mmCIF file of C-alpha atoms and ligand atoms in Angstrom:
data_model
loop_
_atom_site.group_PDB
_atom_site.id
_atom_site.type_symbol
_atom_site.label_atom_id
_atom_site.label_comp_id
_atom_site.label_asym_id
_atom_site.label_seq_id
_atom_site.Cartn_x
_atom_site.Cartn_y
_atom_site.Cartn_z
ATOM 1 C CA UNK A 1 -14.555 1.150 -32.409
ATOM 2 C CA UNK A 2 -16.073 1.850 -28.983
ATOM 3 C CA UNK A 3 -16.824 5.545 -28.252
ATOM 4 C CA UNK A 4 -14.257 7.461 -26.134
ATOM 5 C CA UNK A 5 -15.508 8.143 -22.553
ATOM 6 C CA UNK A 6 -16.922 11.507 -22.130
ATOM 7 C CA UNK A 7 -14.803 14.023 -20.187
ATOM 8 C CA UNK A 8 -17.362 14.638 -17.544
ATOM 9 C CA UNK A 9 -20.216 12.792 -15.853
ATOM 10 C CA UNK A 10 -22.858 13.548 -13.080
ATOM 11 C CA UNK A 11 -22.820 12.288 -9.496
ATOM 12 C CA UNK A 12 -26.155 12.578 -7.729
ATOM 13 C CA UNK A 13 -25.615 12.142 -3.930
ATOM 14 C CA UNK A 14 -29.047 11.157 -2.227
ATOM 15 C CA UNK A 15 -29.251 10.918 1.554
ATOM 16 C CA UNK A 16 -31.871 10.538 4.236
ATOM 17 C CA UNK A 17 -33.239 7.395 2.466
ATOM 18 C CA UNK A 18 -34.525 4.431 4.521
ATOM 19 C CA UNK A 19 -32.478 1.297 4.191
ATOM 20 C CA UNK A 20 -35.608 -0.853 3.313
ATOM 21 C CA UNK A 21 -36.062 1.284 0.179
ATOM 22 C CA UNK A 22 -32.657 0.382 -1.187
ATOM 23 C CA UNK A 23 -33.690 -1.843 -4.066
ATOM 24 C CA UNK A 24 -36.603 0.432 -4.867
ATOM 25 C CA UNK A 25 -34.613 3.556 -5.002
ATOM 26 C CA UNK A 26 -31.774 1.848 -6.981
ATOM 27 C CA UNK A 27 -34.358 0.605 -9.533
ATOM 28 C CA UNK A 28 -35.845 3.954 -9.872
ATOM 29 C CA UNK A 29 -32.405 5.545 -10.599
ATOM 30 C CA UNK A 30 -31.534 2.992 -13.254
ATOM 31 C CA UNK A 31 -35.021 3.565 -14.790
ATOM 32 C CA UNK A 32 -34.034 7.235 -15.078
ATOM 33 C CA UNK A 33 -30.821 6.403 -16.918
ATOM 34 C CA UNK A 34 -28.178 5.855 -14.289
ATOM 35 C CA UNK A 35 -25.134 4.202 -15.470
ATOM 36 C CA UNK A 36 -24.419 2.880 -12.093
ATOM 37 C CA UNK A 37 -25.437 3.113 -8.430
ATOM 38 C CA UNK A 38 -23.445 2.791 -5.355
ATOM 39 C CA UNK A 39 -23.930 3.135 -1.636
ATOM 40 C CA UNK A 40 -22.045 6.048 0.104
ATOM 41 C CA UNK A 41 -20.574 4.191 3.156
ATOM 42 C CA UNK A 42 -18.533 5.386 6.094
ATOM 43 C CA UNK A 43 -15.711 3.047 7.260
ATOM 44 C CA UNK A 44 -14.006 2.376 10.390
ATOM 45 C CA UNK A 45 -10.640 0.531 11.148
ATOM 46 C CA UNK A 46 -10.486 -0.904 14.589
ATOM 47 C CA UNK A 47 -8.087 -3.752 13.973
ATOM 48 C CA UNK A 48 -4.263 -3.472 13.270
ATOM 49 C CA UNK A 49 -4.578 -5.137 9.939
ATOM 50 C CA UNK A 50 -5.793 -3.355 6.789
ATOM 51 C CA UNK A 51 -9.350 -4.468 7.364
ATOM 52 C CA UNK A 52 -11.853 -1.594 7.235
ATOM 53 C CA UNK A 53 -15.220 -2.242 8.487
ATOM 54 C CA UNK A 54 -18.581 -0.593 7.390
ATOM 55 C CA UNK A 55 -20.210 1.694 9.998
ATOM 56 C CA UNK A 56 -23.614 0.372 9.943
ATOM 57 C CA UNK A 57 -26.354 3.032 9.855
ATOM 58 C CA UNK A 58 -30.163 3.128 9.498
ATOM 59 C CA UNK A 59 -29.923 6.005 7.120
ATOM 60 C CA UNK A 60 -29.300 5.013 3.480
ATOM 61 C CA UNK A 61 -27.025 7.197 1.186
ATOM 62 C CA UNK A 62 -26.748 6.387 -2.449
ATOM 63 C CA UNK A 63 -24.758 7.912 -5.282
ATOM 64 C CA UNK A 64 -26.328 7.602 -8.724
ATOM 65 C CA UNK A 65 -23.733 7.991 -11.805
ATOM 66 C CA UNK A 66 -25.504 9.595 -14.868
ATOM 67 C CA UNK A 67 -24.189 10.777 -18.342
ATOM 68 C CA UNK A 68 -23.219 14.407 -18.530
ATOM 69 C CA UNK A 69 -26.226 15.238 -20.791
ATOM 70 C CA UNK A 70 -28.738 14.412 -17.998
ATOM 71 C CA UNK A 71 -31.314 17.054 -17.145
ATOM 72 C CA UNK A 72 -30.332 17.261 -13.546
ATOM 73 C CA UNK A 73 -33.074 19.858 -12.348
ATOM 74 C CA UNK A 74 -35.793 17.610 -13.517
ATOM 75 C CA UNK A 75 -34.216 14.518 -12.121
ATOM 76 C CA UNK A 76 -33.657 16.183 -8.791
ATOM 77 C CA UNK A 77 -37.334 17.060 -8.734
ATOM 78 C CA UNK A 78 -38.478 13.564 -9.651
ATOM 79 C CA UNK A 79 -36.371 12.020 -6.935
ATOM 80 C CA UNK A 80 -37.773 14.449 -4.413
ATOM 81 C CA UNK A 81 -41.353 13.737 -5.387
ATOM 82 C CA UNK A 82 -40.872 10.004 -5.202
ATOM 83 C CA UNK A 83 -38.762 10.102 -1.930
ATOM 84 C CA UNK A 84 -39.966 13.198 0.056
ATOM 85 C CA UNK A 85 -37.467 12.709 2.875
ATOM 86 C CA UNK A 86 -34.401 12.636 0.464
ATOM 87 C CA UNK A 87 -31.867 15.467 0.247
ATOM 88 C CA UNK A 88 -30.205 15.565 -3.262
ATOM 89 C CA UNK A 89 -26.830 16.959 -4.282
ATOM 90 C CA UNK A 90 -25.658 17.088 -7.869
ATOM 91 C CA UNK A 91 -21.919 17.303 -8.800
ATOM 92 C CA UNK A 92 -20.229 17.420 -12.153
ATOM 93 C CA UNK A 93 -17.132 15.080 -11.980
ATOM 94 C CA UNK A 94 -14.265 14.734 -14.315
ATOM 95 C CA UNK A 95 -13.640 11.473 -16.044
ATOM 96 C CA UNK A 96 -9.801 11.081 -15.389
ATOM 97 C CA UNK A 97 -7.201 8.337 -15.737
ATOM 98 C CA UNK A 98 -6.285 8.747 -12.106
ATOM 99 C CA UNK A 99 -3.089 6.671 -12.457
ATOM 100 C CA UNK A 100 -1.838 8.718 -15.341
ATOM 101 C CA UNK A 101 -2.704 11.849 -13.256
ATOM 102 C CA UNK A 102 -0.731 10.691 -10.328
ATOM 103 C CA UNK A 103 2.367 9.688 -12.375
ATOM 104 C CA UNK A 104 2.776 13.448 -13.525
ATOM 105 C CA UNK A 105 3.523 14.324 -9.851
ATOM 106 C CA UNK A 106 5.857 11.526 -9.076
ATOM 107 C CA UNK A 107 9.325 12.901 -9.168
ATOM 108 C CA UNK A 108 12.942 11.418 -8.751
ATOM 109 C CA UNK A 109 14.235 11.697 -5.182
ATOM 110 C CA UNK A 110 17.365 10.649 -3.177
ATOM 111 C CA UNK A 111 16.524 7.380 -1.364
ATOM 112 C CA UNK A 112 20.015 6.551 0.191
ATOM 113 C CA UNK A 113 23.403 8.137 -0.611
ATOM 114 C CA UNK A 114 23.856 8.103 -4.377
ATOM 115 C CA UNK A 115 20.790 5.926 -4.881
ATOM 116 C CA UNK A 116 17.893 7.821 -6.251
ATOM 117 C CA UNK A 117 14.461 6.549 -6.986
ATOM 118 C CA UNK A 118 13.634 7.675 -10.555
ATOM 119 C CA UNK A 119 10.163 7.153 -12.128
ATOM 120 C CA UNK A 120 10.937 4.767 -15.006
ATOM 121 C CA UNK A 121 9.315 7.202 -17.494
ATOM 122 C CA UNK A 122 11.148 10.297 -16.470
ATOM 123 C CA UNK A 123 14.759 11.487 -17.244
ATOM 124 C CA UNK A 124 17.437 10.651 -14.840
ATOM 125 C CA UNK A 125 18.593 13.754 -12.991
ATOM 126 C CA UNK A 126 22.332 14.442 -13.085
ATOM 127 C CA UNK A 127 22.688 13.995 -9.194
ATOM 128 C CA UNK A 128 21.327 10.520 -9.403
ATOM 129 C CA UNK A 129 24.521 8.608 -9.622
ATOM 130 C CA UNK A 130 22.810 5.237 -8.981
ATOM 131 C CA UNK A 131 19.361 5.401 -10.486
ATOM 132 C CA UNK A 132 16.891 2.829 -9.189
ATOM 133 C CA UNK A 133 14.029 2.838 -11.727
ATOM 134 C CA UNK A 134 10.531 2.290 -10.341
ATOM 135 C CA UNK A 135 7.092 2.129 -12.043
ATOM 136 C CA UNK A 136 4.718 1.450 -9.177
ATOM 137 C CA UNK A 137 1.527 0.803 -11.055
ATOM 138 C CA UNK A 138 -0.991 -0.122 -8.423
ATOM 139 C CA UNK A 139 1.614 -1.520 -5.928
ATOM 140 C CA UNK A 140 2.827 -0.088 -2.624
ATOM 141 C CA UNK A 141 6.432 1.069 -2.746
ATOM 142 C CA UNK A 142 6.942 4.374 -4.509
ATOM 143 C CA UNK A 143 9.645 5.053 -1.837
ATOM 144 C CA UNK A 144 7.934 8.243 -0.447
ATOM 145 C CA UNK A 145 6.136 6.505 2.382
ATOM 146 C CA UNK A 146 7.676 6.965 5.906
ATOM 147 C CA UNK A 147 8.015 3.188 6.461
ATOM 148 C CA UNK A 148 9.849 2.463 3.234
ATOM 149 C CA UNK A 149 12.144 5.426 4.120
ATOM 150 C CA UNK A 150 12.719 4.043 7.523
ATOM 151 C CA UNK A 151 13.548 0.472 6.218
ATOM 152 C CA UNK A 152 15.858 2.074 3.529
ATOM 153 C CA UNK A 153 17.901 4.074 6.125
ATOM 154 C CA UNK A 154 18.088 1.076 8.486
ATOM 155 C CA UNK A 155 19.226 -1.235 5.552
ATOM 156 C CA UNK A 156 21.924 1.266 4.496
ATOM 157 C CA UNK A 157 23.193 1.452 8.074
ATOM 158 C CA UNK A 158 23.023 -2.240 8.543
ATOM 159 C CA UNK A 159 25.069 -2.757 5.333
ATOM 160 C CA UNK A 160 27.747 -0.265 6.413
ATOM 161 C CA UNK A 161 28.565 -2.339 9.413
ATOM 162 C CA UNK A 162 27.703 -5.961 8.364
ATOM 163 C CA UNK A 163 28.744 -8.340 5.628
ATOM 164 C CA UNK A 164 25.408 -9.575 4.123
ATOM 165 C CA UNK A 165 25.314 -12.112 1.432
ATOM 166 C CA UNK A 166 21.766 -13.144 1.712
ATOM 167 C CA UNK A 167 18.495 -11.198 2.380
ATOM 168 C CA UNK A 168 14.775 -11.809 2.226
ATOM 169 C CA UNK A 169 12.296 -8.991 1.432
ATOM 170 C CA UNK A 170 8.956 -10.148 2.765
ATOM 171 C CA UNK A 171 6.184 -8.066 1.232
ATOM 172 C CA UNK A 172 8.181 -6.608 -1.439
ATOM 173 C CA UNK A 173 5.462 -4.368 -3.134
ATOM 174 C CA UNK A 174 7.127 -2.603 -6.018
ATOM 175 C CA UNK A 175 10.356 -4.467 -5.164
ATOM 176 C CA UNK A 176 11.903 -1.177 -3.955
ATOM 177 C CA UNK A 177 13.638 -2.651 -0.768
ATOM 178 C CA UNK A 178 14.934 -5.669 -2.643
ATOM 179 C CA UNK A 179 16.436 -3.472 -5.410
ATOM 180 C CA UNK A 180 18.020 -1.117 -2.848
ATOM 181 C CA UNK A 181 19.754 -4.088 -1.328
ATOM 182 C CA UNK A 182 20.714 -5.376 -4.676
ATOM 183 C CA UNK A 183 22.365 -1.880 -5.505
ATOM 184 C CA UNK A 184 24.035 -1.815 -1.992
ATOM 185 C CA UNK A 185 25.821 -5.036 -2.801
ATOM 186 C CA UNK A 186 23.842 -7.942 -1.271
ATOM 187 C CA UNK A 187 24.655 -11.041 -3.432
ATOM 188 C CA UNK A 188 21.509 -13.212 -3.108
ATOM 189 C CA UNK A 189 18.089 -11.669 -2.512
ATOM 190 C CA UNK A 190 14.766 -13.463 -2.354
ATOM 191 C CA UNK A 191 11.443 -11.789 -1.964
ATOM 192 C CA UNK A 192 7.742 -12.605 -1.644
ATOM 193 C CA UNK A 193 4.304 -10.927 -1.700
ATOM 194 C CA UNK A 194 0.802 -12.093 -1.236
ATOM 195 C CA UNK A 195 -0.631 -9.821 -3.922
ATOM 196 C CA UNK A 196 -0.424 -10.813 -7.427
ATOM 197 C CA UNK A 197 -0.368 -7.343 -8.927
ATOM 198 C CA UNK A 198 2.694 -6.590 -6.662
ATOM 199 C CA UNK A 199 4.407 -9.746 -7.943
ATOM 200 C CA UNK A 200 3.854 -8.618 -11.590
ATOM 201 C CA UNK A 201 4.931 -5.025 -10.901
ATOM 202 C CA UNK A 202 8.083 -5.928 -8.854
ATOM 203 C CA UNK A 203 9.127 -8.415 -11.571
ATOM 204 C CA UNK A 204 9.010 -5.681 -14.197
ATOM 205 C CA UNK A 205 10.921 -3.323 -11.862
ATOM 206 C CA UNK A 206 13.656 -6.108 -11.385
ATOM 207 C CA UNK A 207 14.009 -6.329 -15.137
ATOM 208 C CA UNK A 208 13.949 -2.474 -15.618
ATOM 209 C CA UNK A 209 17.084 -2.440 -13.076
ATOM 210 C CA UNK A 210 18.561 -5.579 -14.628
ATOM 211 C CA UNK A 211 18.770 -6.895 -11.013
ATOM 212 C CA UNK A 212 19.368 -10.501 -11.788
ATOM 213 C CA UNK A 213 20.256 -11.524 -8.271
ATOM 214 C CA UNK A 214 16.684 -11.098 -6.985
ATOM 215 C CA UNK A 215 14.539 -14.281 -7.077
ATOM 216 C CA UNK A 216 10.914 -14.855 -6.174
ATOM 217 C CA UNK A 217 9.915 -17.180 -3.388
ATOM 218 C CA UNK A 218 6.158 -18.168 -3.656
ATOM 219 C CA UNK A 219 5.794 -17.845 0.195
ATOM 220 C CA UNK A 220 8.227 -16.801 2.874
ATOM 221 C CA UNK A 221 7.063 -19.738 5.050
ATOM 222 C CA UNK A 222 8.029 -22.213 2.426
ATOM 223 C CA UNK A 223 11.458 -20.624 1.387
ATOM 224 C CA UNK A 224 14.479 -22.732 1.763
ATOM 225 C CA UNK A 225 17.584 -21.747 3.704
ATOM 226 C CA UNK A 226 18.299 -19.058 6.271
ATOM 227 C CA UNK A 227 19.201 -15.453 5.683
ATOM 228 C CA UNK A 228 21.706 -12.866 6.875
ATOM 229 C CA UNK A 229 18.870 -10.241 6.889
ATOM 230 C CA UNK A 230 15.202 -10.397 6.790
ATOM 231 C CA UNK A 231 13.356 -7.110 5.853
ATOM 232 C CA UNK A 232 9.578 -6.774 6.220
ATOM 233 C CA UNK A 233 7.702 -3.526 5.777
ATOM 234 C CA UNK A 234 4.058 -4.815 6.587
ATOM 235 C CA UNK A 235 1.491 -3.458 9.029
ATOM 236 C CA UNK A 236 2.410 -4.568 12.677
ATOM 237 C CA UNK A 237 -0.419 -7.012 13.161
ATOM 238 C CA UNK A 238 0.752 -8.940 10.185
ATOM 239 C CA UNK A 239 4.341 -8.912 11.326
ATOM 240 C CA UNK A 240 3.150 -10.451 14.677
ATOM 241 C CA UNK A 241 1.179 -13.117 12.614
ATOM 242 C CA UNK A 242 4.506 -13.739 10.759
ATOM 243 C CA UNK A 243 6.478 -14.119 13.824
ATOM 244 C CA UNK A 244 6.596 -17.978 13.849
ATOM 245 C CA UNK A 245 7.675 -18.039 10.213
ATOM 246 C CA UNK A 246 10.413 -15.511 10.949
ATOM 247 C CA UNK A 247 11.709 -17.537 13.859
ATOM 248 C CA UNK A 248 11.657 -20.826 11.551
ATOM 249 C CA UNK A 249 13.714 -19.099 8.988
ATOM 250 C CA UNK A 250 16.105 -17.101 11.194
ATOM 251 C CA UNK A 251 19.571 -18.511 11.637
ATOM 252 C CA UNK A 252 21.604 -17.866 14.871
ATOM 253 C CA UNK A 253 22.993 -14.643 13.223
ATOM 254 C CA UNK A 254 19.913 -13.346 11.363
ATOM 255 C CA UNK A 255 19.159 -9.665 11.680
ATOM 256 C CA UNK A 256 15.731 -8.168 11.031
ATOM 257 C CA UNK A 257 14.673 -4.833 9.757
ATOM 258 C CA UNK A 258 11.048 -4.140 10.379
ATOM 259 C CA UNK A 259 8.634 -1.330 9.725
ATOM 260 C CA UNK A 260 4.926 -0.813 9.278
ATOM 261 C CA UNK A 261 4.553 -0.296 12.926
ATOM 262 C CA UNK A 262 2.261 2.616 14.275
ATOM 263 C CA UNK A 263 3.779 4.590 17.081
ATOM 264 C CA UNK A 264 0.669 4.073 19.253
ATOM 265 C CA UNK A 265 1.182 0.292 19.070
ATOM 266 C CA UNK A 266 5.057 0.302 19.354
ATOM 267 C CA UNK A 267 5.199 -0.872 23.015
ATOM 268 C CA UNK A 268 2.708 -3.685 22.567
ATOM 269 C CA UNK A 269 4.390 -4.610 19.118
ATOM 270 C CA UNK A 270 7.919 -4.810 20.876
ATOM 271 C CA UNK A 271 6.514 -6.726 23.930
ATOM 272 C CA UNK A 272 4.852 -9.369 21.720
ATOM 273 C CA UNK A 273 7.448 -9.582 18.984
ATOM 274 C CA UNK A 274 10.363 -10.064 21.468
ATOM 275 C CA UNK A 275 8.533 -12.339 23.884
ATOM 276 C CA UNK A 276 10.499 -15.509 24.223
ATOM 277 C CA UNK A 277 12.819 -14.570 21.607
ATOM 278 C CA UNK A 278 16.343 -13.357 22.332
ATOM 279 C CA UNK A 279 16.684 -10.319 19.805
ATOM 280 C CA UNK A 280 17.679 -6.955 20.951
ATOM 281 C CA UNK A 281 16.936 -3.563 19.484
ATOM 282 C CA UNK A 282 20.056 -2.324 17.720
ATOM 283 C CA UNK A 283 18.306 0.816 16.205
ATOM 284 C CA UNK A 284 14.977 2.495 16.333
ATOM 285 C CA UNK A 285 13.765 4.949 13.855
ATOM 286 C CA UNK A 286 10.525 6.929 13.869
ATOM 287 C CA UNK A 287 9.074 9.261 11.215
ATOM 288 C CA UNK A 288 5.661 10.906 11.573
ATOM 289 C CA UNK A 289 3.432 8.244 13.075
ATOM 290 C CA UNK A 290 5.404 5.281 12.057
ATOM 291 C CA UNK A 291 8.434 3.513 13.533
ATOM 292 C CA UNK A 292 10.920 0.767 12.572
ATOM 293 C CA UNK A 293 13.581 -1.460 13.997
ATOM 294 C CA UNK A 294 16.903 -3.114 13.367
ATOM 295 C CA UNK A 295 16.687 -6.196 15.498
ATOM 296 C CA UNK A 296 19.703 -8.227 16.127
ATOM 297 C CA UNK A 297 20.275 -11.657 17.922
ATOM 298 C CA UNK A 298 21.702 -11.473 21.392
ATOM 299 C CA UNK A 299 25.306 -12.737 21.134
HETATM 300 C C1 LIG B 1 3.563 -1.562 3.027
HETATM 301 S S1 LIG B 1 3.725 -2.586 1.721
HETATM 302 C C2 LIG B 1 5.522 -2.525 1.564
HETATM 303 C C3 LIG B 1 6.044 -2.529 0.231
HETATM 304 C C4 LIG B 1 7.634 -2.157 0.041
HETATM 305 N N1 LIG B 1 8.299 -3.378 0.588
HETATM 306 C C5 LIG B 1 8.009 -0.870 0.601
HETATM 307 O O1 LIG B 1 8.625 -0.932 1.677
HETATM 308 O O2 LIG B 1 7.656 0.148 0.137
HETATM 309 C C6 LIG B 1 3.461 -4.148 2.350
HETATM 310 C C7 LIG B 1 3.433 -5.237 1.143
HETATM 311 O O3 LIG B 1 3.204 -6.502 1.791
HETATM 312 C C8 LIG B 1 2.372 -7.343 1.273
HETATM 313 N N2 LIG B 1 1.932 -8.379 2.277
HETATM 314 C C9 LIG B 1 0.957 -8.137 3.099
HETATM 315 N N3 LIG B 1 0.788 -9.369 3.997
HETATM 316 C C10 LIG B 1 1.813 -10.130 3.479
HETATM 317 C C11 LIG B 1 2.292 -11.501 3.851
HETATM 318 N N4 LIG B 1 1.588 -12.042 4.766
HETATM 319 N N5 LIG B 1 3.234 -12.053 3.127
HETATM 320 C C12 LIG B 1 3.853 -11.518 2.183
HETATM 321 N N6 LIG B 1 3.507 -10.189 1.617
HETATM 322 C C13 LIG B 1 2.473 -9.591 2.432
HETATM 323 C C14 LIG B 1 1.492 -6.406 0.665
HETATM 324 O O4 LIG B 1 0.807 -6.986 -0.506
HETATM 325 C C15 LIG B 1 2.292 -5.186 0.296
HETATM 326 O O5 LIG B 1 2.744 -5.313 -1.119
#
């Protein structure tokens, strides 16, 4: 049987190195017993999509990962004697199952009216008359993010005033918005996601909630039929990329509920999304730095 991982390990942060020495320093750290070495990078995100870019610097900063028993004082001295410009910081880190740690703090909460999101491994609180069981795994869609809450509120409001038989949830994540629509009585729901883990997690959540009226579509652009409502909570740049697909699949009476739009890009998003498309804003909802819309065709 494999040994259980130690409770702690050592991280050695080394800065003020020169980039050309990268291979040499890494090789040196492995020779001293490192279990792994990574570069300590800074990132920037200038684009609207989730597309972080590395800030290039001449200075090289590395992190060496060592077993907890490592004699850190001797190792620090060795590093400094081989690389005199280097600054060295030693940290004792806990080896944790981060997903399990996070799960302890995820509590049931009211999503909309009687519908409560309930972590599937926790008891149902008495107030949760209509529990919606979610195990998010590594997928987006715990229900706590502002954009999911914006969509949930707009969906509930839309369904109070409209008869909706068919809806598509583009970028379903954990499946939370598809499940909400199913609980609120939408008869036929389709969903899609480009991420394989989200497809696996959401399918499990559909089963946990016995939501037999939610079906998977491989890809929204290839889905058949048109929809009363299309919901998409995806970052604004991707929503703009999807605009042509949305138009192709919208019937004359299709409404949209969209979020994932940063307030700072609201004006440009609305200008580009509504350009040459006769939709009007039926409702706008903002929370913290996010905004979402219920868009309806001009009648
Ligand atoms: C912000 S999460 C929203 C998850 C969930 N609908 C919610 O509201 O909590 C966006 C999801 O869209 C998916 N996604 C991103 N681009 C997509 C695309 N072009 N088509 C389908 N899904 C996409 C991501 O994998 C992610 O699961």
